[in-house]
Coordinates of C-alpha atoms in Angstrom, one line a residue:
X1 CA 13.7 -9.6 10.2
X2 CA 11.0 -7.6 8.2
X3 CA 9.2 -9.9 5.9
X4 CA 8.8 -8.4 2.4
X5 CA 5.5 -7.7 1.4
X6 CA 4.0 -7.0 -2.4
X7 CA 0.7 -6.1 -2.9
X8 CA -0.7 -5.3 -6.5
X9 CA -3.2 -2.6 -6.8
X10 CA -5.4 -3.1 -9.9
X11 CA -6.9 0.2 -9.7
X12 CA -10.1 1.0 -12.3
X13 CA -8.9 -1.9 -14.3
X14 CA -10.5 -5.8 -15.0
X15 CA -13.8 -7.0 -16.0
X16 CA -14.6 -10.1 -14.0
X17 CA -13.4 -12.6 -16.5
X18 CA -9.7 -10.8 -16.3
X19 CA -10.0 -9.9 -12.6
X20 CA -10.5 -13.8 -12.5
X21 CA -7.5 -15.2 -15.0
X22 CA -5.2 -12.9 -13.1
X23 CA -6.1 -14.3 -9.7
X24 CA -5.5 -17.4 -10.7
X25 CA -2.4 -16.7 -12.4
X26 CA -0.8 -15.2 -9.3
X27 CA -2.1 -17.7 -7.2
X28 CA -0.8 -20.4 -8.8
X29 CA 2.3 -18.2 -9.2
X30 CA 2.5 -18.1 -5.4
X31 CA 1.0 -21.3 -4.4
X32 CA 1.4 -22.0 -0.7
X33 CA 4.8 -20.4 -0.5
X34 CA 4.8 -17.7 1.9
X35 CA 8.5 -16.2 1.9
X36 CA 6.9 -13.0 0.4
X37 CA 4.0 -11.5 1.4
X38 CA 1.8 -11.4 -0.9
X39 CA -1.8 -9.2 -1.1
X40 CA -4.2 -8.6 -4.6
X41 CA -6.3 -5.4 -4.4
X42 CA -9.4 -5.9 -7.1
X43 CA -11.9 -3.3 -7.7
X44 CA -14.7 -3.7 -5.5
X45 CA -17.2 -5.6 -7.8
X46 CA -14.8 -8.4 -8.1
X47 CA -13.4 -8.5 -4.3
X48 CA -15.5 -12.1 -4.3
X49 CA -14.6 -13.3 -7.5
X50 CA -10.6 -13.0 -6.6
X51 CA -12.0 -14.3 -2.8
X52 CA -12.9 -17.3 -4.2
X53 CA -10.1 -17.4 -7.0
X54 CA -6.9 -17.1 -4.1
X55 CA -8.6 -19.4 -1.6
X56 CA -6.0 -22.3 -0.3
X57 CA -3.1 -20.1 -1.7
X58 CA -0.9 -17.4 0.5
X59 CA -1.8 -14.6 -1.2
X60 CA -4.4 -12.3 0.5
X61 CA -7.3 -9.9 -0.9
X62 CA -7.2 -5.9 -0.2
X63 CA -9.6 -3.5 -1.6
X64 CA -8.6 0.0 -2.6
X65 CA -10.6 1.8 0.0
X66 CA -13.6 2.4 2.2
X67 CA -16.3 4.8 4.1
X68 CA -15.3 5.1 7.4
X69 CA -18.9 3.7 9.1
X70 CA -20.0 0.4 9.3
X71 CA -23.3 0.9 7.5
X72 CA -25.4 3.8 6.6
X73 CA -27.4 6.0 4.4
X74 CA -24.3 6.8 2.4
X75 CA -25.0 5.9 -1.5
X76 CA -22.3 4.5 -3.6
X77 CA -20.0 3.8 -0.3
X78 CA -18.3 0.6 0.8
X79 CA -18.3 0.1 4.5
X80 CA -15.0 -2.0 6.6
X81 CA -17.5 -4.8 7.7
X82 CA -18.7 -5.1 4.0
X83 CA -14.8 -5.3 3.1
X84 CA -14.4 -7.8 5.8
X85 CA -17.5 -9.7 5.1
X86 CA -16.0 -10.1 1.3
X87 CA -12.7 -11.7 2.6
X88 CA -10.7 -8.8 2.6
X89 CA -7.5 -8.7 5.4
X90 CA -5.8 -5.3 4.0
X91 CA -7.3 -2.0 2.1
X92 CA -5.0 0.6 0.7
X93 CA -5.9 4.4 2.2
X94 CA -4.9 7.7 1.5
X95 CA -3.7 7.1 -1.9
X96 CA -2.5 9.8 -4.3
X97 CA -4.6 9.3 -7.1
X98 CA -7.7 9.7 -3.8
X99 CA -5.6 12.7 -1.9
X100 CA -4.9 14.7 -5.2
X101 CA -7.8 13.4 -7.6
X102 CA -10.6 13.3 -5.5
X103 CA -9.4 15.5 -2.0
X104 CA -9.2 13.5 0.8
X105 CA -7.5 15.2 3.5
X106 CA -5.0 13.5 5.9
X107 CA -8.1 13.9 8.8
X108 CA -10.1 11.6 6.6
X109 CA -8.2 9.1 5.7
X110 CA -7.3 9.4 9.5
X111 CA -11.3 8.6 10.0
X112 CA -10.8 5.7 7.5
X113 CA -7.8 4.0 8.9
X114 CA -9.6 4.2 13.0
X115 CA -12.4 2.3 11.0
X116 CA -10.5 -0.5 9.1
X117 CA -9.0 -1.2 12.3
X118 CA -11.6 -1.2 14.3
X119 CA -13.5 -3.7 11.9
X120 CA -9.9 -5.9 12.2
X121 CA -8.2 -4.8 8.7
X122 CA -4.7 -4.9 8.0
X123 CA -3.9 -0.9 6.6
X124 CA -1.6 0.4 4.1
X125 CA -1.0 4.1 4.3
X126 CA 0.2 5.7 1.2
X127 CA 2.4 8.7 1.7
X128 CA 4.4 10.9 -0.6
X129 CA 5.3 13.9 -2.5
X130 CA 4.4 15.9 -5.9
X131 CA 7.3 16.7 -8.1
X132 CA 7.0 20.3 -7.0
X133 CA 7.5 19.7 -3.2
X134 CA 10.4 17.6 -3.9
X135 CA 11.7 20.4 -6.0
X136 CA 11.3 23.0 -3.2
X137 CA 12.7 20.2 -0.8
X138 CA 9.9 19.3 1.2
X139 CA 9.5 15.9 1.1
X140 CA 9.9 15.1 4.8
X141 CA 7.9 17.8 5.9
X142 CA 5.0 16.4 3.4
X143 CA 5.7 12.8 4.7
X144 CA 5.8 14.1 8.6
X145 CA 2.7 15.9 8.0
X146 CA 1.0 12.8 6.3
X147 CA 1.8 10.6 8.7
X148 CA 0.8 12.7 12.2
X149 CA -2.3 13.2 10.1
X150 CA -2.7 9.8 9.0
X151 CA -2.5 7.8 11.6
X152 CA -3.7 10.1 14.6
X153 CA -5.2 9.1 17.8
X154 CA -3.1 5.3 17.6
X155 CA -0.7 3.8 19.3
X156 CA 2.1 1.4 18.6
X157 CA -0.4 -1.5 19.5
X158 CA -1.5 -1.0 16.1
X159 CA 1.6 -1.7 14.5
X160 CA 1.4 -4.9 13.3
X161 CA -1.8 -4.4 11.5
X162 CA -0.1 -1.4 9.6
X163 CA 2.0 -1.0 6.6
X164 CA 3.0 2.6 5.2
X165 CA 3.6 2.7 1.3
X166 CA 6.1 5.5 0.4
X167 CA 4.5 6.3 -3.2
X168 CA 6.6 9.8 -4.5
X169 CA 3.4 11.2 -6.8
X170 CA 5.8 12.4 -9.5
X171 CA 6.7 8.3 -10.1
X172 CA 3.0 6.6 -10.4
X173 CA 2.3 6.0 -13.5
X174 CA 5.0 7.6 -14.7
X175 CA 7.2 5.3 -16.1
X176 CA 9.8 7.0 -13.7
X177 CA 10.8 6.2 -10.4
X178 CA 12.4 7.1 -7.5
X179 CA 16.3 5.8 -7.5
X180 CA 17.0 3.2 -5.0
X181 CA 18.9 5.8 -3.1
X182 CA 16.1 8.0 -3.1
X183 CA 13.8 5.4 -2.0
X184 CA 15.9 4.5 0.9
X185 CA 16.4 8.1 2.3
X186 CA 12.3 8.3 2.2
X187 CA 11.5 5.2 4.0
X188 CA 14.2 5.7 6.2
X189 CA 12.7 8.9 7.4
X190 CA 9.5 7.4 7.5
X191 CA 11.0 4.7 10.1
X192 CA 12.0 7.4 11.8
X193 CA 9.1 9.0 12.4
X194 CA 7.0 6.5 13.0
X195 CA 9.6 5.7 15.6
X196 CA 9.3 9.2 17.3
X197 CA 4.8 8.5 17.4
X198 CA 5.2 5.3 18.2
X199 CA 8.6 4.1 19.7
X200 CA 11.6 2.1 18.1
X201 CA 10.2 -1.7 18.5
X202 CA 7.1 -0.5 16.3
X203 CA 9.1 1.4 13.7
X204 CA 11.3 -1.9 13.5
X205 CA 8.9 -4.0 12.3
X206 CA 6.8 -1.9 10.3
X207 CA 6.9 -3.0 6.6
X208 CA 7.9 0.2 4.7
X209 CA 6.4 -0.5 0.7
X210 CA 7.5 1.6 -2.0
X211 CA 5.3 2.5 -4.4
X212 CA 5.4 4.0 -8.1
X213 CA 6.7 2.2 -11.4
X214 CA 7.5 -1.1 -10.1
X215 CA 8.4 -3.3 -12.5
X216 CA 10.4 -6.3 -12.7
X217 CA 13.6 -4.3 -13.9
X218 CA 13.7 -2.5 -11.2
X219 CA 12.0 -4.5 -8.3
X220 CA 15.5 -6.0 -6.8
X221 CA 17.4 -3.0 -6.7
X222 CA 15.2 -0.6 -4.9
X223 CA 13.9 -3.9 -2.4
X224 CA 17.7 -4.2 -1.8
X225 CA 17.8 -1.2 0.0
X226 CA 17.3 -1.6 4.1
X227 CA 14.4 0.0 4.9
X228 CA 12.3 -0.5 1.4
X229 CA 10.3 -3.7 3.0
X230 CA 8.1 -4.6 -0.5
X231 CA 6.1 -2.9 -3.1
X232 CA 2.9 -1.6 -3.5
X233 CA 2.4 -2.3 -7.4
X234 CA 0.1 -0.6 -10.0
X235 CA 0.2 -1.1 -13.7
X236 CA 2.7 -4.2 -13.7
X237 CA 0.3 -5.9 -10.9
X238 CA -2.0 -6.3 -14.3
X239 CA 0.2 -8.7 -15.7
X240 CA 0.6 -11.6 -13.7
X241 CA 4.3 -12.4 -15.0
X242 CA 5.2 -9.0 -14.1
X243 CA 3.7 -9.8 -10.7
X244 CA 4.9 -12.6 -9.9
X245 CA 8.5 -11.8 -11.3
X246 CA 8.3 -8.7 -8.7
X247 CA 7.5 -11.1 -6.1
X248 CA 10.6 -13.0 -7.1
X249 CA 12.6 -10.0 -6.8
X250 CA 11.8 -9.9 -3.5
X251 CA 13.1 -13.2 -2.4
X252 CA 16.7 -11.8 -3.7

């Protein structure tokens, strides 16, 4: 049985007073009780502050990306072992807003994901579609593409240190979302595919996230669904009682 898994991504939000409050909201929200999975993602200048906040409780620390090179000459970057070295477990690659707003290619977050594992990080891939590509029907030929791209040159022995995110781009931020139905035809293709790279026992127990207007409305229903395994959460992860109520959700 798949444990659920919700991981709030705070994005270019929090000073270090809020980043701080919010921790400590959610970890006192959580406590010790680890039914749920349960991951924070802080901008980088705060990773420590949230470190230090969440120690003792179940929930873990992420950070929203990386370089892929342990150290360097390359200004303004944020290696694995630095994201290691700051407490981190988990960092979230090949988001939209990074694939569309800033073009990373699926070869480069490919580099990225070889390099959080290789420093021992936990990965969430984010895949998914633009409203046009669903339009045309070409969602699973987006989310095959993503995914050979994403995660080539692995093997199932990576498995358990890997979570994919299904995050349709036409539903961050939004204020829409995908139906539960059309959640659980994407992750179900994504298990599916991840099956036919890496073999059924793999695909199994890969937590499948869905990502994109999460809130606590709507968090049961689509975490209802078979193969949607958790939530990668943006805007409501900024609230702790939307957090945590998500969380909830999950234990239904």
């Amino acid at each position: 049985m798949r444990k659920k898994f919700v991981a709030g991504n705070w994005k270019m939000f929090t000073t270090a007073a809020s980043a701080r409050e919010l921790a400590k909201a959610v970890a006192a929200g959580v406590g010790k009780d680890d039914r749920v999975q349960v991951a924070v993602c802080p901008p980088f200048p705060y990773l420590t502050v949230v470190a230090n906040v969440i120690a003792g409780s179940a929930v873990q620390l992420g950070a929203q990306n990386l370089y892929p090179a342990k150290e360097g000459a390359f200004t303004g970057e944020v290696s694995p072992t630095m994201l290691v070295d700051a407490g981190c477990r988990y960092v979230i690659l090949g988001h939209s807003e990074r694939r569309h707003k800033l073009g990373e290619t699926d070869a480069f977050i490919n580099q990225k994901v070889h390099a959080a594992l290789a420093a021992g990080l936990s990965v969430i891939l984010c895949v998914g579609e633009t409203l046009e590509e669903r339009r045309q029907d070409h969602t699973e030929t987006v989310l095959a593409t993503q995914l050979r791209g994403g995660l080539a040159g692995l093997t199932g022995e990576v498995s358990p240190r890997l979570v994919v995110a299904y995050e349709p781009v036409w539903a961050i931020g939004t204020g829409q979302n995908a139906s539960a139905d059309q959640a659980q035809q994407a992750h179900a293709f994504i298990r599916r595919q991840i099956a036919q790279q890496f073999g059924e026992e793999p695909a199994r127990s890969l937590p499948i996230q869905y990502g994109g207007s999460v809130k606590p409305d709507n968090a049961a229903l689509l975490m209802h669904e078979p193969d949607v395994d958790g939530a990668l959460v943006g805007g409501a992860s900024l609230q702790a009682q939307q957090f945590l109520a998500i969380v909830e959700a999950a234990l239904s």
